[in-house]
Every structure is written in C-alpha cells, then in structure tokens.
PDB file of C-alpha atoms in Angstrom:
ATOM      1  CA  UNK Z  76      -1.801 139.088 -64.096  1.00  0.00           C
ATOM      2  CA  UNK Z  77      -4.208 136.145 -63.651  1.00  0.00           C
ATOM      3  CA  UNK Z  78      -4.633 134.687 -59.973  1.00  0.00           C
ATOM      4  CA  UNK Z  79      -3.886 131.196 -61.188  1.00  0.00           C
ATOM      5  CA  UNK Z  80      -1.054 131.818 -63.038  1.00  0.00           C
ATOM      6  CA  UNK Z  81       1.872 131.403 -60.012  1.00  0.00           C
ATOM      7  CA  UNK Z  82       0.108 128.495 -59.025  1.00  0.00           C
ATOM      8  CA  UNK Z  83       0.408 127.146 -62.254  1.00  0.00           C
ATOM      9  CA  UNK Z  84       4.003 127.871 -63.178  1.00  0.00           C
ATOM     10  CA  UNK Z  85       5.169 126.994 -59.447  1.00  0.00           C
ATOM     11  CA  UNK Z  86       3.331 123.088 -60.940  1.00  0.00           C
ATOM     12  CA  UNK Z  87       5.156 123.543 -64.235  1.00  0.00           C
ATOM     13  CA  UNK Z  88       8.531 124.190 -62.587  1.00  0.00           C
ATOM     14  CA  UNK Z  89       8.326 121.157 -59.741  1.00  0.00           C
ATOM     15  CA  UNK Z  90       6.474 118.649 -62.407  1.00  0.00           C
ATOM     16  CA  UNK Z  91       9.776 119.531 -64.530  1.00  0.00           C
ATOM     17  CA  UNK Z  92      12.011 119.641 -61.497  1.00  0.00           C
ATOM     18  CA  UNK Z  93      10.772 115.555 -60.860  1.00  0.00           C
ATOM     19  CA  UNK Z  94      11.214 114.920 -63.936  1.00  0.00           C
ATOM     20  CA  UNK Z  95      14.967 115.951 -63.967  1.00  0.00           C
ATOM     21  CA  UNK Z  96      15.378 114.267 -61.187  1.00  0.00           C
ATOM     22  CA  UNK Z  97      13.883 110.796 -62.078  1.00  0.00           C
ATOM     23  CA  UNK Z  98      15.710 110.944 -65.283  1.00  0.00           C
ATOM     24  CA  UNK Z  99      19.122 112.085 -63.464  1.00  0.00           C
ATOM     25  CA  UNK Z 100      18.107 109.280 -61.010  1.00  0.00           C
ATOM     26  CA  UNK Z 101      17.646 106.335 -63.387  1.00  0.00           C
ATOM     27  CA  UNK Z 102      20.913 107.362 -65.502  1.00  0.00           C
ATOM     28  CA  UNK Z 103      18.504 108.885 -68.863  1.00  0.00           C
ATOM     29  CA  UNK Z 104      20.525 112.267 -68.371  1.00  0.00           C
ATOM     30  CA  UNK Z 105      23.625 113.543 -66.147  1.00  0.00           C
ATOM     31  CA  UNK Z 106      23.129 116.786 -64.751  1.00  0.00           C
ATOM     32  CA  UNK Z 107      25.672 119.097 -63.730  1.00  0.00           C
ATOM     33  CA  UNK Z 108      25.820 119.907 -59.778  1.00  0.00           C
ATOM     34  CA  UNK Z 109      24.768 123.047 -60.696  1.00  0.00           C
ATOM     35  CA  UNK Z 110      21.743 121.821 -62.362  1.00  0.00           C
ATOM     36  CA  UNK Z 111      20.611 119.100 -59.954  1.00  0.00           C
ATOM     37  CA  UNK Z 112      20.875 121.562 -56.974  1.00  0.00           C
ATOM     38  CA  UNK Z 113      18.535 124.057 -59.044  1.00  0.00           C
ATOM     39  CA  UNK Z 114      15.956 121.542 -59.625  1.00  0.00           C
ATOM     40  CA  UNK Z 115      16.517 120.053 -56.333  1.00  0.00           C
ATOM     41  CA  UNK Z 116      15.632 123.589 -54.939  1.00  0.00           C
ATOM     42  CA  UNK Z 117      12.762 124.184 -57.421  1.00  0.00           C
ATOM     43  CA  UNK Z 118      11.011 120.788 -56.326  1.00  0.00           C
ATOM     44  CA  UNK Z 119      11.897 121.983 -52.660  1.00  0.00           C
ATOM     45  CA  UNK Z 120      10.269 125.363 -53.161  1.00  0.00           C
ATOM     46  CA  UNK Z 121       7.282 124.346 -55.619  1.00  0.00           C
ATOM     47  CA  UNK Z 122       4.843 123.203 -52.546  1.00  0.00           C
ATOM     48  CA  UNK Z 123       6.179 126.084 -50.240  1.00  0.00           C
ATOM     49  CA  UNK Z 124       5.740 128.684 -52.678  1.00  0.00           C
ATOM     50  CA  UNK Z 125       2.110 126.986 -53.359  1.00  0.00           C
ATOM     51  CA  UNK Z 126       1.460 127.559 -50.024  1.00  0.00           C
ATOM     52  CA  UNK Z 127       3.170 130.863 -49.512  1.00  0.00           C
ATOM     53  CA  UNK Z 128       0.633 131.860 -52.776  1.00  0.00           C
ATOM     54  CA  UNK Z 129      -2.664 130.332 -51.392  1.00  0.00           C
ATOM     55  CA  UNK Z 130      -2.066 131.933 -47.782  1.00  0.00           C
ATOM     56  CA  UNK Z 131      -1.109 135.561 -49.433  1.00  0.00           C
ATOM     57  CA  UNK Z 132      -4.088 135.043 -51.827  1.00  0.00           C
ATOM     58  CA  UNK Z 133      -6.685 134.316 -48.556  1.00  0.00           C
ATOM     59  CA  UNK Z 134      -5.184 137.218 -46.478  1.00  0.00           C
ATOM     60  CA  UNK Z 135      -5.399 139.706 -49.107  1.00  0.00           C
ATOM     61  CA  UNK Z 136      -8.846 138.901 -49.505  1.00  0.00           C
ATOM     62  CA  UNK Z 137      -9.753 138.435 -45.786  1.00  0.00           C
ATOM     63  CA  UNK Z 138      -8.320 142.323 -46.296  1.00  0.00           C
ATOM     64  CA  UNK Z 139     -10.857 143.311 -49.227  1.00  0.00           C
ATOM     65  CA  UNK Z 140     -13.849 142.019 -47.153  1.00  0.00           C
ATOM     66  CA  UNK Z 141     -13.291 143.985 -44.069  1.00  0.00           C
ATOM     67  CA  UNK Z 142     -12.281 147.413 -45.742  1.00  0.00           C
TER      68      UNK Z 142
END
C-alpha cells in the first residue's frame, strides 16, 4: 500500500465530511442524525488521524535508521 494513500483518503473523507455539513447547514440537503453525527465524526477525526499517520510514519522510520 502506498505511503500517501491514508493521508489522502483521511482529505477525501473530511473535504466530503465539510461538504455535508455546509450543505446540511445552508438547508441544500437534510441529513439524518445518523448521518450528520458520522460526518461530524469524520471531519473530527480527519486532522487527528492526519496526525496520528504523520507521527506513526516518522517513528517507524526514526526505527529503520537506527536498526
């Protein structure tokens, strides 16, 4: 699997997740509860799993240089 790939689909998911919500927001679509909690939670998530990614990505190479 390609490095940038997470990255990318964790940007996919919260560009779609502000989308839903500016839409919901301005009254373009009516999401369920269900629905705005899950994109809620995705656009929550999308800059903590970024940085979740980017800080597992730098230890695991800070790893592969000292073995």
């Amino acid at each position: 699997m390609h490095k940038k790939w997470p990255a990318f689909l964790t940007a996919i998911g919260w560009l779609i997740a502000v989308v839903a919500a500016a839409m919901n927001y301005s009254g373009q679509i009516q999401l369920s509860s269900f629905w705005r909690g899950f994109f809620y939670t995705l656009g929550a998530l999308g800059p903590i799993t970024l940085i979740a990614v980017y800080l597992y990505l730098r230890n695991r190479k800070n790893q592969q240089s000292h073995g």
